Amino acid sequence: MSVLHSLGASPRKRLGQNFLHDRNIASWIVEKLEIGPGQHVVEIGPGLGALTEEIIRWGLSITLLEKDRAFAKYLREKFERPNVEVIEGDALEYDTRVEFLRRPAKVIGNLPYYLSSALLFHFTADPCPFEHMVFTVQKEMASRLSATPKCKEYGSLSVIIQRQWQVTRLKTLPPSVFLPQPQVDSVVVSLKRRMPGAFEEADAGEFAALVKAGFSERRKQVRNLLSRFGDPEQIEIALLAAAVAFTARAEDISIEQWIRILNVLQPPVIYGSNPGELLSVVDQNDEPLEPLARATIHRENLLHRAVHILLVNRRGELLLQKRSHRKDRFPRRWDSSAAGHVDAHESYRECAMRELLEELGVTATLAKIGKIPASEATGREFIEIFAGIHDGPFHWNQHEIETGGFFNLKMVDHWIATRPQDFAPGFVECYREVRVPLGDLIVRAREESG
Ligand code: SAM
């Protein structure tokens, strides 16, 4: 508190300012983030630096997000080092996408309680660059985050967060470890990102909408709350498929069952992907030869055709997709907005339109902006590159795509330069080839938005 005095400040309730004064606990919390060399840490609401002091010992780079102007200034002076960045502002406005360049990045914070759930949703939103977070939250929030079916705290927050994150309650902290003391106990929780495949895939937006509808009136049977997702008969079929009783309430339904219900009510559309499919085979001049099966083409290293599609939005950002862990080539790498092999008897342009629909569930006006000759770097593919403008929303083909997001070109340039291993090599080849016309398209897209 003496620091507060010297700053001429007093704790602001409106900003949820309760300061941890027990160094042992601060050090224990930081230890739970399991940080190691070369990592980057983002701290939400560092206040007077109780946790920061402990993180700094690890010699890592840190970003501090603090809304209180006086504290931001104090932190800047106190931790003046090249690897410490202090951002004065609302952590809800922090663009988490920049952290893809600094992976593995982790998040920590004794959260301001008035904003905990909004902060949780912001920092876990897809595309999410973080794998591990440690937060101190109000006890009641910790109970909701970690609740299991049939508990009274089990609600939409528990289900939506736990689908992608493993939540563990680590320790209860009494009010006395903070100044001023909050009214209630606090709990330190850890959130670790689940590996892809832990649960059946589901469309994140639709999943959240379904679960929120199911929990909208806790005392009602869930079958009466899901009318937006199907007629009564379809809902009964979905409940049966998920082994959920017709009389069940939302609190009785596990995460696996929620996913099953969604995927029966709204079956994911799975296109193509037939291993015997015939693809266009070409000669050195890209002239078509006899079509052959994809497996034969790859086994015999034959020249063939592919398209890459790059979509930009009216904010001037490029859509990238993250390939599914199920892909045989370059799983979990970032790639063009959509891409694929040209089928037998299909033109490059027809293929581009088909891939856009199959992978992203959308159509768009596409312009050809480049072509790359076949080489070892392209996987023996002649590639035509198409581009278009689209703001989404997209319906990711869940069998092909883990997630996706828009990124500005400066960030993509920097990302490719610093972490080329994050990308499918075909995308990097295409991006380099069309970086200039893509920049022009972005200027046009921005103009369209006025
Ligand atoms: N980390 C410090 C500690 O443990 O002693 C302070 C924790 S205090 C519970 C919450 C901190 O979050 C305060 O410093 C407050 O100013 C800051 N804060 C409140 N709202 C914020 C926001 N929207 N964005 C960033 N920081 C915020």
GROMACS .gro file of C-alpha atoms and ligand atoms in nm:
model
  477
    1MET     CA    1   0.000   0.000   0.000
    2SER     CA    2   0.297   0.229   0.050
    3VAL     CA    3   0.353   0.218  -0.328
    4LEU     CA    4  -0.007   0.330  -0.376
    5HIS     CA    5   0.057   0.620  -0.141
    6SER     CA    6   0.369   0.721  -0.326
    7LEU     CA    7   0.165   0.720  -0.649
    8GLY     CA    8  -0.096   0.935  -0.481
    9ALA     CA    9  -0.354   0.668  -0.569
   10SER     CA   10  -0.608   0.461  -0.383
   11PRO     CA   11  -0.754   0.126  -0.497
   12ARG     CA   12  -1.030   0.170  -0.752
   13LYS     CA   13  -1.319  -0.064  -0.690
   14ARG     CA   14  -1.456   0.008  -1.038
   15LEU     CA   15  -1.140  -0.152  -1.186
   16GLY     CA   16  -1.149  -0.452  -0.952
   17GLN     CA   17  -0.827  -0.347  -0.780
   18ASN     CA   18  -0.729  -0.590  -0.505
   19PHE     CA   19  -0.356  -0.633  -0.470
   20LEU     CA   20  -0.184  -0.957  -0.379
   21HIS     CA   21   0.066  -0.886  -0.101
   22ASP     CA   22   0.192  -1.238  -0.026
   23ARG     CA   23   0.509  -1.302  -0.227
   24ASN     CA   24   0.510  -1.676  -0.160
   25ILE     CA   25   0.166  -1.705  -0.313
   26ALA     CA   26   0.266  -1.487  -0.608
   27SER     CA   27   0.566  -1.710  -0.672
   28TRP     CA   28   0.350  -2.024  -0.636
   29ILE     CA   29   0.094  -1.893  -0.890
   30VAL     CA   30   0.364  -1.812  -1.145
   31GLU     CA   31   0.518  -2.158  -1.100
   32LYS     CA   32   0.186  -2.311  -1.203
   33LEU     CA   33   0.219  -2.152  -1.547
   34GLU     CA   34   0.507  -2.398  -1.608
   35ILE     CA   35   0.705  -2.140  -1.802
   36GLY     CA   36   1.030  -2.229  -1.969
   37PRO     CA   37   1.305  -2.070  -2.179
   38GLY     CA   38   1.203  -1.894  -2.499
   39GLN     CA   39   0.839  -1.849  -2.399
   40HIS     CA   40   0.637  -1.531  -2.390
   41VAL     CA   41   0.395  -1.436  -2.115
   42VAL     CA   42   0.098  -1.200  -2.133
   43GLU     CA   43  -0.020  -1.070  -1.795
   44ILE     CA   44  -0.370  -0.926  -1.761
   45GLY     CA   45  -0.409  -0.653  -1.499
   46PRO     CA   46  -0.058  -0.651  -1.347
   47GLY     CA   47  -0.152  -0.370  -1.105
   48LEU     CA   48   0.154  -0.300  -0.892
   49GLY     CA   49   0.342  -0.599  -1.030
   50ALA     CA   50   0.300  -0.870  -0.765
   51LEU     CA   51   0.300  -1.148  -1.025
   52THR     CA   52   0.522  -0.956  -1.266
   53GLU     CA   53   0.810  -0.955  -1.013
   54GLU     CA   54   0.803  -1.334  -1.012
   55ILE     CA   55   0.767  -1.375  -1.389
   56ILE     CA   56   1.057  -1.139  -1.454
   57ARG     CA   57   1.293  -1.373  -1.270
   58TRP     CA   58   1.258  -1.618  -1.559
   59GLY     CA   59   1.413  -1.364  -1.799
   60LEU     CA   60   1.132  -1.411  -2.052
   61SER     CA   61   0.965  -1.153  -2.270
   62ILE     CA   62   0.645  -1.022  -2.111
   63THR     CA   63   0.351  -0.812  -2.225
   64LEU     CA   64   0.166  -0.632  -1.944
   65LEU     CA   65  -0.191  -0.517  -2.011
   66GLU     CA   66  -0.301  -0.259  -1.754
   67LYS     CA   67  -0.596  -0.023  -1.781
   68ASP     CA   68  -0.504   0.208  -1.494
   69ARG     CA   69  -0.286   0.487  -1.634
   70ALA     CA   70  -0.091   0.550  -1.313
   71PHE     CA   71  -0.008   0.179  -1.276
   72ALA     CA   72   0.095   0.147  -1.640
   73LYS     CA   73   0.340   0.434  -1.591
   74TYR     CA   74   0.467   0.287  -1.264
   75LEU     CA   75   0.519  -0.057  -1.427
   76ARG     CA   76   0.701   0.097  -1.722
   77GLU     CA   77   0.947   0.262  -1.487
   78LYS     CA   78   0.982  -0.029  -1.249
   79PHE     CA   79   1.035  -0.297  -1.514
   80GLU     CA   80   1.222  -0.096  -1.772
   81ARG     CA   81   1.386  -0.371  -1.976
   82PRO     CA   82   1.394  -0.450  -2.349
   83ASN     CA   83   1.188  -0.766  -2.302
   84VAL     CA   84   0.904  -0.601  -2.105
   85GLU     CA   85   0.625  -0.427  -2.294
   86VAL     CA   86   0.361  -0.234  -2.103
   87ILE     CA   87   0.036  -0.165  -2.285
   88GLU     CA   88  -0.193   0.085  -2.118
   89GLY     CA   89  -0.551  -0.001  -2.211
   90ASP     CA   90  -0.838  -0.241  -2.188
   91ALA     CA   91  -0.722  -0.604  -2.206
   92LEU     CA   92  -1.046  -0.682  -2.390
   93GLU     CA   93  -0.912  -0.482  -2.681
   94TYR     CA   94  -0.584  -0.668  -2.696
   95ASP     CA   95  -0.537  -0.831  -3.037
   96THR     CA   96  -0.434  -1.182  -2.931
   97ARG     CA   97  -0.342  -1.274  -3.290
   98VAL     CA   98  -0.001  -1.108  -3.249
   99GLU     CA   99   0.086  -1.391  -3.010
  100PHE     CA  100   0.100  -1.641  -3.297
  101LEU     CA  101   0.441  -1.489  -3.372
  102ARG     CA  102   0.570  -1.548  -3.020
  103ARG     CA  103   0.451  -1.896  -2.949
  104PRO     CA  104   0.455  -2.065  -2.710
  105ALA     CA  105   0.279  -1.777  -2.537
  106LYS     CA  106   0.102  -1.812  -2.204
  107VAL     CA  107  -0.140  -1.594  -2.013
  108ILE     CA  108  -0.157  -1.515  -1.644
  109GLY     CA  109  -0.357  -1.276  -1.429
  110ASN     CA  110  -0.522  -1.210  -1.098
  111LEU     CA  111  -0.826  -1.098  -1.290
  112PRO     CA  112  -1.039  -0.795  -1.205
  113TYR     CA  113  -1.353  -0.977  -1.092
  114TYR     CA  114  -1.603  -0.745  -1.261
  115LEU     CA  115  -1.463  -0.853  -1.599
  116SER     CA  116  -1.350  -1.215  -1.551
  117SER     CA  117  -1.594  -1.391  -1.782
  118ALA     CA  118  -1.552  -1.137  -2.065
  119LEU     CA  119  -1.172  -1.171  -2.031
  120LEU     CA  120  -1.197  -1.550  -2.033
  121PHE     CA  121  -1.399  -1.548  -2.353
  122HIS     CA  122  -1.169  -1.293  -2.516
  123PHE     CA  123  -0.848  -1.485  -2.441
  124THR     CA  124  -0.989  -1.827  -2.534
  125ALA     CA  125  -1.163  -1.711  -2.856
  126ASP     CA  126  -1.062  -1.883  -3.179
  127PRO     CA  127  -0.816  -1.860  -3.341
  128CYS     CA  128  -0.643  -1.887  -3.004
  129PRO     CA  129  -0.262  -1.872  -2.989
  130PHE     CA  130  -0.240  -1.982  -2.625
  131GLU     CA  131  -0.202  -2.332  -2.484
  132HIS     CA  132  -0.195  -2.259  -2.113
  133MET     CA  133  -0.339  -1.991  -1.883
  134VAL     CA  134  -0.342  -1.944  -1.506
  135PHE     CA  135  -0.597  -1.708  -1.355
  136THR     CA  136  -0.712  -1.608  -1.010
  137VAL     CA  137  -1.088  -1.564  -1.016
  138GLN     CA  138  -1.372  -1.538  -0.768
  139LYS     CA  139  -1.452  -1.872  -0.608
  140GLU     CA  140  -1.796  -1.879  -0.766
  141MET     CA  141  -1.648  -1.825  -1.112
  142ALA     CA  142  -1.395  -2.105  -1.052
  143SER     CA  143  -1.681  -2.336  -0.957
  144ARG     CA  144  -1.868  -2.250  -1.276
  145LEU     CA  145  -1.557  -2.299  -1.489
  146SER     CA  146  -1.476  -2.642  -1.350
  147ALA     CA  147  -1.830  -2.771  -1.282
  148THR     CA  148  -1.942  -3.115  -1.401
  149PRO     CA  149  -2.298  -3.228  -1.489
  150LYS     CA  150  -2.561  -3.224  -1.215
  151CYS     CA  151  -2.383  -2.955  -1.007
  152LYS     CA  152  -2.574  -2.635  -0.959
  153GLU     CA  153  -2.278  -2.435  -1.096
  154TYR     CA  154  -2.274  -2.638  -1.420
  155GLY     CA  155  -2.383  -2.397  -1.694
  156SER     CA  156  -2.312  -2.272  -2.044
  157LEU     CA  157  -1.976  -2.121  -1.934
  158SER     CA  158  -1.859  -2.462  -1.802
  159VAL     CA  159  -1.960  -2.646  -2.119
  160ILE     CA  160  -1.832  -2.394  -2.372
  161ILE     CA  161  -1.494  -2.346  -2.204
  162GLN     CA  162  -1.439  -2.711  -2.113
  163ARG     CA  163  -1.501  -2.830  -2.470
  164GLN     CA  164  -1.162  -2.683  -2.560
  165TRP     CA  165  -0.987  -2.640  -2.226
  166GLN     CA  166  -0.899  -2.870  -1.941
  167VAL     CA  167  -0.986  -2.667  -1.630
  168THR     CA  168  -0.820  -2.746  -1.295
  169ARG     CA  169  -0.882  -2.573  -0.962
  170LEU     CA  170  -0.540  -2.529  -0.807
  171LYS     CA  171  -0.580  -2.343  -0.478
  172THR     CA  172  -0.827  -2.140  -0.274
  173LEU     CA  173  -0.699  -1.801  -0.157
  174PRO     CA  174  -0.862  -1.631   0.143
  175PRO     CA  175  -0.952  -1.259   0.119
  176SER     CA  176  -0.667  -1.180   0.360
  177VAL     CA  177  -0.396  -1.229   0.094
  178PHE     CA  178  -0.526  -0.921  -0.095
  179LEU     CA  179  -0.539  -0.552  -0.009
  180PRO     CA  180  -0.805  -0.426   0.009
  181GLN     CA  181  -0.966  -0.757   0.098
  182PRO     CA  182  -1.237  -0.873  -0.143
  183GLN     CA  183  -1.569  -0.995   0.002
  184VAL     CA  184  -1.517  -1.355  -0.105
  185ASP     CA  185  -1.257  -1.629  -0.143
  186SER     CA  186  -1.063  -1.648  -0.467
  187VAL     CA  187  -0.942  -1.956  -0.652
  188VAL     CA  188  -0.641  -2.006  -0.878
  189VAL     CA  189  -0.740  -2.205  -1.187
  190SER     CA  190  -0.537  -2.350  -1.472
  191LEU     CA  191  -0.673  -2.381  -1.825
  192LYS     CA  192  -0.484  -2.612  -2.061
  193ARG     CA  193  -0.587  -2.637  -2.424
  194ARG     CA  194  -0.720  -2.982  -2.511
  195MET     CA  195  -0.550  -3.169  -2.794
  196PRO     CA  196  -0.752  -3.178  -3.117
  197GLY     CA  197  -0.953  -3.498  -3.131
  198ALA     CA  198  -1.025  -3.497  -2.754
  199PHE     CA  199  -1.391  -3.453  -2.850
  200GLU     CA  200  -1.584  -3.496  -3.173
  201GLU     CA  201  -1.548  -3.175  -3.381
  202ALA     CA  202  -1.828  -2.919  -3.365
  203ASP     CA  203  -1.892  -2.577  -3.513
  204ALA     CA  204  -1.786  -2.346  -3.227
  205GLY     CA  205  -2.047  -2.075  -3.293
  206GLU     CA  206  -2.338  -2.316  -3.328
  207PHE     CA  207  -2.220  -2.514  -3.027
  208ALA     CA  208  -2.221  -2.204  -2.807
  209ALA     CA  209  -2.566  -2.104  -2.939
  210LEU     CA  210  -2.712  -2.450  -2.870
  211VAL     CA  211  -2.571  -2.472  -2.518
  212LYS     CA  212  -2.684  -2.119  -2.429
  213ALA     CA  213  -3.036  -2.198  -2.555
  214GLY     CA  214  -3.035  -2.519  -2.350
  215PHE     CA  215  -2.937  -2.338  -2.031
  216SER     CA  216  -3.160  -2.033  -2.094
  217GLU     CA  217  -3.427  -2.167  -1.856
  218ARG     CA  218  -3.264  -2.411  -1.622
  219ARG     CA  219  -3.585  -2.555  -1.482
  220LYS     CA  220  -3.727  -2.644  -1.822
  221GLN     CA  221  -3.665  -2.971  -2.002
  222VAL     CA  222  -3.408  -2.915  -2.271
  223ARG     CA  223  -3.630  -3.060  -2.546
  224ASN     CA  224  -3.855  -2.755  -2.509
  225LEU     CA  225  -3.571  -2.504  -2.543
  226LEU     CA  226  -3.408  -2.607  -2.870
  227SER     CA  227  -3.682  -2.520  -3.122
  228ARG     CA  228  -3.442  -2.296  -3.317
  229PHE     CA  229  -3.233  -2.606  -3.398
  230GLY     CA  230  -3.503  -2.849  -3.516
  231ASP     CA  231  -3.867  -2.957  -3.495
  232PRO     CA  232  -3.982  -3.168  -3.196
  233GLU     CA  233  -3.925  -3.495  -3.379
  234GLN     CA  234  -3.570  -3.401  -3.485
  235ILE     CA  235  -3.493  -3.295  -3.130
  236GLU     CA  236  -3.613  -3.630  -2.995
  237ILE     CA  237  -3.396  -3.813  -3.250
  238ALA     CA  238  -3.094  -3.605  -3.144
  239LEU     CA  239  -3.157  -3.670  -2.774
  240LEU     CA  240  -3.191  -4.042  -2.844
  241ALA     CA  241  -2.866  -4.045  -3.045
  242ALA     CA  242  -2.688  -3.873  -2.755
  243ALA     CA  243  -2.843  -4.110  -2.497
  244VAL     CA  244  -3.011  -3.816  -2.323
  245ALA     CA  245  -3.350  -3.874  -2.156
  246PHE     CA  246  -3.642  -3.677  -2.304
  247THR     CA  247  -3.702  -3.535  -1.955
  248ALA     CA  248  -3.342  -3.413  -1.913
  249ARG     CA  249  -3.254  -3.057  -1.818
  250ALA     CA  250  -2.942  -2.884  -1.946
  251GLU     CA  251  -2.751  -2.953  -1.624
  252ASP     CA  252  -2.783  -3.331  -1.685
  253ILE     CA  253  -2.606  -3.323  -2.022
  254SER     CA  254  -2.233  -3.385  -2.061
  255ILE     CA  255  -2.008  -3.206  -2.312
  256GLU     CA  256  -1.990  -3.517  -2.536
  257GLN     CA  257  -2.369  -3.533  -2.535
  258TRP     CA  258  -2.408  -3.163  -2.624
  259ILE     CA  259  -2.173  -3.214  -2.919
  260ARG     CA  260  -2.366  -3.524  -3.034
  261ILE     CA  261  -2.697  -3.338  -3.011
  262LEU     CA  262  -2.559  -3.055  -3.224
  263ASN     CA  263  -2.405  -3.283  -3.483
  264VAL     CA  264  -2.731  -3.479  -3.521
  265LEU     CA  265  -2.942  -3.164  -3.547
  266GLN     CA  266  -2.695  -2.996  -3.780
  267PRO     CA  267  -2.486  -3.269  -3.942
  268PRO     CA  268  -2.153  -3.130  -4.065
  269VAL     CA  269  -2.149  -3.128  -4.444
  270ILE     CA  270  -1.858  -3.343  -4.556
  271TYR     CA  271  -1.769  -3.309  -4.920
  272GLY     CA  272  -1.533  -3.495  -5.149
  273SER     CA  273  -1.220  -3.654  -5.003
  274ASN     CA  274  -1.256  -3.978  -5.193
  275PRO     CA  275  -0.913  -4.153  -5.194
  276GLY     CA  276  -0.986  -4.308  -5.535
  277GLU     CA  277  -1.084  -3.974  -5.688
  278LEU     CA  278  -0.936  -3.905  -6.029
  279LEU     CA  279  -0.722  -3.595  -6.058
  280SER     CA  280  -0.599  -3.409  -6.356
  281VAL     CA  281  -0.244  -3.518  -6.458
  282VAL     CA  282  -0.042  -3.283  -6.680
  283ASP     CA  283   0.281  -3.266  -6.880
  284GLN     CA  284   0.572  -3.019  -6.839
  285ASN     CA  285   0.366  -2.752  -7.017
  286ASP     CA  286   0.061  -2.803  -6.795
  287GLU     CA  287  -0.124  -2.979  -7.079
  288PRO     CA  288  -0.372  -3.244  -6.954
  289LEU     CA  289  -0.281  -3.614  -6.985
  290GLU     CA  290  -0.487  -3.916  -6.880
  291PRO     CA  291  -0.643  -3.854  -6.531
  292LEU     CA  292  -0.521  -4.083  -6.250
  293ALA     CA  293  -0.606  -4.158  -5.885
  294ARG     CA  294  -0.461  -3.919  -5.626
  295ALA     CA  295  -0.269  -4.203  -5.456
  296THR     CA  296  -0.102  -4.305  -5.784
  297ILE     CA  297  -0.008  -3.947  -5.864
  298HIS     CA  298   0.161  -3.895  -5.530
  299ARG     CA  299   0.329  -4.236  -5.532
  300GLU     CA  300   0.473  -4.186  -5.880
  301ASN     CA  301   0.551  -3.819  -5.823
  302LEU     CA  302   0.355  -3.709  -6.134
  303LEU     CA  303   0.287  -3.351  -6.233
  304HIS     CA  304  -0.067  -3.239  -6.147
  305ARG     CA  305  -0.272  -2.927  -6.076
  306ALA     CA  306  -0.390  -2.743  -5.766
  307VAL     CA  307  -0.552  -2.415  -5.672
  308HIS     CA  308  -0.500  -2.186  -5.374
  309ILE     CA  309  -0.765  -1.931  -5.282
  310LEU     CA  310  -0.687  -1.623  -5.076
  311LEU     CA  311  -0.983  -1.435  -4.929
  312VAL     CA  312  -0.951  -1.089  -4.779
  313ASN     CA  313  -1.208  -0.902  -4.572
  314ARG     CA  314  -1.308  -0.537  -4.590
  315ARG     CA  315  -1.084  -0.456  -4.295
  316GLY     CA  316  -0.797  -0.548  -4.525
  317GLU     CA  317  -0.699  -0.878  -4.360
  318LEU     CA  318  -0.618  -1.217  -4.514
  319LEU     CA  319  -0.807  -1.531  -4.414
  320LEU     CA  320  -0.582  -1.822  -4.319
  321GLN     CA  321  -0.697  -2.170  -4.226
  322LYS     CA  322  -0.526  -2.405  -3.983
  323ARG     CA  323  -0.518  -2.754  -4.131
  324SER     CA  324  -0.684  -3.030  -3.933
  325HIS     CA  325  -0.475  -3.278  -3.731
  326ARG     CA  326  -0.636  -3.543  -3.956
  327LYS     CA  327  -0.455  -3.424  -4.269
  328ASP     CA  328  -0.189  -3.665  -4.396
  329ARG     CA  329   0.025  -3.375  -4.522
  330PHE     CA  330   0.125  -3.081  -4.299
  331PRO     CA  331  -0.131  -3.139  -4.020
  332ARG     CA  332  -0.198  -2.837  -3.792
  333ARG     CA  333  -0.004  -2.596  -4.016
  334TRP     CA  334  -0.147  -2.266  -4.136
  335ASP     CA  335  -0.246  -2.252  -4.502
  336SER     CA  336  -0.426  -2.047  -4.768
  337SER     CA  337  -0.794  -1.965  -4.706
  338ALA     CA  338  -0.879  -2.275  -4.911
  339ALA     CA  339  -0.683  -2.502  -5.144
  340GLY     CA  340  -0.714  -2.830  -5.328
  341HIS     CA  341  -0.633  -3.053  -5.623
  342VAL     CA  342  -0.793  -2.997  -5.960
  343ASP     CA  343  -1.015  -3.296  -6.044
  344ALA     CA  344  -1.019  -3.472  -6.378
  345HIS     CA  345  -1.205  -3.269  -6.643
  346GLU     CA  346  -1.227  -2.965  -6.415
  347SER     CA  347  -1.081  -2.621  -6.490
  348TYR     CA  348  -0.866  -2.438  -6.235
  349ARG     CA  349  -1.145  -2.183  -6.184
  350GLU     CA  350  -1.417  -2.448  -6.138
  351CYS     CA  351  -1.193  -2.615  -5.884
  352ALA     CA  352  -1.141  -2.287  -5.695
  353MET     CA  353  -1.516  -2.229  -5.667
  354ARG     CA  354  -1.572  -2.589  -5.554
  355GLU     CA  355  -1.297  -2.575  -5.288
  356LEU     CA  356  -1.434  -2.250  -5.150
  357LEU     CA  357  -1.772  -2.408  -5.100
  358GLU     CA  358  -1.639  -2.741  -4.971
  359GLU     CA  359  -1.389  -2.598  -4.724
  360LEU     CA  360  -1.545  -2.270  -4.611
  361GLY     CA  361  -1.912  -2.311  -4.706
  362VAL     CA  362  -1.921  -1.986  -4.907
  363THR     CA  363  -1.914  -1.853  -5.262
  364ALA     CA  364  -1.730  -1.541  -5.381
  365THR     CA  365  -1.627  -1.367  -5.699
  366LEU     CA  366  -1.272  -1.484  -5.763
  367ALA     CA  367  -0.999  -1.330  -5.975
  368LYS     CA  368  -0.689  -1.520  -6.084
  369ILE     CA  369  -0.390  -1.335  -5.940
  370GLY     CA  370  -0.101  -1.567  -6.012
  371LYS     CA  371   0.037  -1.899  -6.128
  372ILE     CA  372   0.336  -2.104  -6.012
  373PRO     CA  373   0.501  -2.374  -6.223
  374ALA     CA  374   0.533  -2.722  -6.081
  375SER     CA  375   0.846  -2.787  -5.873
  376GLU     CA  376   0.960  -2.992  -5.577
  377ALA     CA  377   0.867  -2.695  -5.354
  378THR     CA  378   0.506  -2.706  -5.475
  379GLY     CA  379   0.485  -3.086  -5.441
  380ARG     CA  380   0.494  -3.127  -5.823
  381GLU     CA  381   0.183  -2.911  -5.858
  382PHE     CA  382   0.112  -2.635  -6.107
  383ILE     CA  383  -0.077  -2.392  -5.887
  384GLU     CA  384  -0.318  -2.122  -5.996
  385ILE     CA  385  -0.388  -1.866  -5.726
  386PHE     CA  386  -0.727  -1.698  -5.696
  387ALA     CA  387  -0.836  -1.417  -5.467
  388GLY     CA  388  -1.165  -1.264  -5.358
  389ILE     CA  389  -1.331  -1.051  -5.094
  390HIS     CA  390  -1.543  -1.206  -4.817
  391ASP     CA  391  -1.616  -1.105  -4.458
  392GLY     CA  392  -1.752  -1.445  -4.345
  393PRO     CA  393  -1.903  -1.606  -4.152
  394PHE     CA  394  -1.753  -1.932  -4.272
  395HIS     CA  395  -1.860  -2.289  -4.203
  396TRP     CA  396  -1.527  -2.464  -4.169
  397ASN     CA  397  -1.523  -2.814  -4.305
  398GLN     CA  398  -1.436  -2.972  -3.972
  399HIS     CA  399  -1.266  -3.273  -4.129
  400GLU     CA  400  -1.017  -3.055  -4.309
  401ILE     CA  401  -0.983  -2.742  -4.094
  402GLU     CA  402  -0.909  -2.702  -3.723
  403THR     CA  403  -0.978  -2.330  -3.718
  404GLY     CA  404  -0.921  -2.013  -3.916
  405GLY     CA  405  -0.884  -1.640  -3.878
  406PHE     CA  406  -0.811  -1.310  -4.048
  407PHE     CA  407  -0.461  -1.162  -4.016
  408ASN     CA  408  -0.318  -0.842  -4.157
  409LEU     CA  409  -0.046  -0.881  -4.420
  410LYS     CA  410   0.228  -0.715  -4.216
  411MET     CA  411   0.167  -0.971  -3.948
  412VAL     CA  412   0.171  -1.258  -4.200
  413ASP     CA  413   0.500  -1.127  -4.346
  414HIS     CA  414   0.655  -1.117  -4.001
  415TRP     CA  415   0.508  -1.453  -3.901
  416ILE     CA  416   0.642  -1.631  -4.211
  417ALA     CA  417   0.984  -1.472  -4.156
  418THR     CA  418   1.005  -1.571  -3.789
  419ARG     CA  419   0.818  -1.902  -3.776
  420PRO     CA  420   0.810  -2.058  -4.126
  421GLN     CA  421   0.756  -2.396  -3.961
  422ASP     CA  422   0.399  -2.287  -3.873
  423PHE     CA  423   0.295  -2.289  -4.242
  424ALA     CA  424   0.230  -2.543  -4.518
  425PRO     CA  425   0.513  -2.482  -4.769
  426GLY     CA  426   0.270  -2.453  -5.064
  427PHE     CA  427   0.108  -2.152  -4.899
  428VAL     CA  428   0.442  -1.978  -4.849
  429GLU     CA  429   0.527  -2.028  -5.218
  430CYS     CA  430   0.189  -1.885  -5.324
  431TYR     CA  431   0.202  -1.596  -5.080
  432ARG     CA  432   0.546  -1.488  -5.202
  433GLU     CA  433   0.428  -1.506  -5.562
  434VAL     CA  434   0.117  -1.289  -5.514
  435ARG     CA  435   0.214  -1.063  -5.226
  436VAL     CA  436   0.196  -0.753  -5.452
  437PRO     CA  437  -0.144  -0.814  -5.623
  438LEU     CA  438  -0.279  -0.928  -5.287
  439GLY     CA  439  -0.178  -0.593  -5.137
  440ASP     CA  440  -0.366  -0.419  -5.423
  441LEU     CA  441  -0.676  -0.628  -5.359
  442ILE     CA  442  -0.661  -0.533  -4.994
  443VAL     CA  443  -0.658  -0.164  -5.082
  444ARG     CA  444  -0.970  -0.225  -5.297
  445ALA     CA  445  -1.142  -0.425  -5.023
  446ARG     CA  446  -1.081  -0.144  -4.773
  447GLU     CA  447  -1.222   0.109  -5.020
  448GLU     CA  448  -1.536  -0.105  -5.059
  449SER     CA  449  -1.595  -0.076  -4.687
  450GLY     CA  450  -1.596   0.301  -4.730
  451SAM     N1  451  -0.203  -0.838  -1.061
  451SAM     C1  452  -0.218  -0.747  -0.952
  451SAM     C2  453  -0.207  -0.821  -0.820
  451SAM     O1  454  -0.223  -0.944  -0.822
  451SAM     O2  455  -0.179  -0.761  -0.719
  451SAM     C3  456  -0.348  -0.670  -0.957
  451SAM     C4  457  -0.473  -0.754  -0.965
  451SAM     S1  458  -0.622  -0.664  -0.953
  451SAM     C5  459  -0.729  -0.792  -0.898
  451SAM     C6  460  -0.678  -0.638  -1.117
  451SAM     C7  461  -0.597  -0.544  -1.204
  451SAM     O3  462  -0.660  -0.538  -1.331
  451SAM     C8  463  -0.591  -0.401  -1.156
  451SAM     O4  464  -0.458  -0.356  -1.164
  451SAM     C9  465  -0.679  -0.321  -1.253
  451SAM     O5  466  -0.639  -0.186  -1.269
  451SAM    C10  467  -0.661  -0.402  -1.377
  451SAM     N2  468  -0.772  -0.389  -1.473
  451SAM    C11  469  -0.902  -0.368  -1.449
  451SAM     N3  470  -0.974  -0.368  -1.561
  451SAM    C12  471  -0.887  -0.390  -1.663
  451SAM    C13  472  -0.899  -0.400  -1.804
  451SAM     N4  473  -1.018  -0.389  -1.865
  451SAM     N5  474  -0.788  -0.421  -1.876
  451SAM    C14  475  -0.665  -0.432  -1.816
  451SAM     N6  476  -0.648  -0.424  -1.683
  451SAM    C15  477  -0.757  -0.402  -1.606
   0.00000   0.00000   0.00000
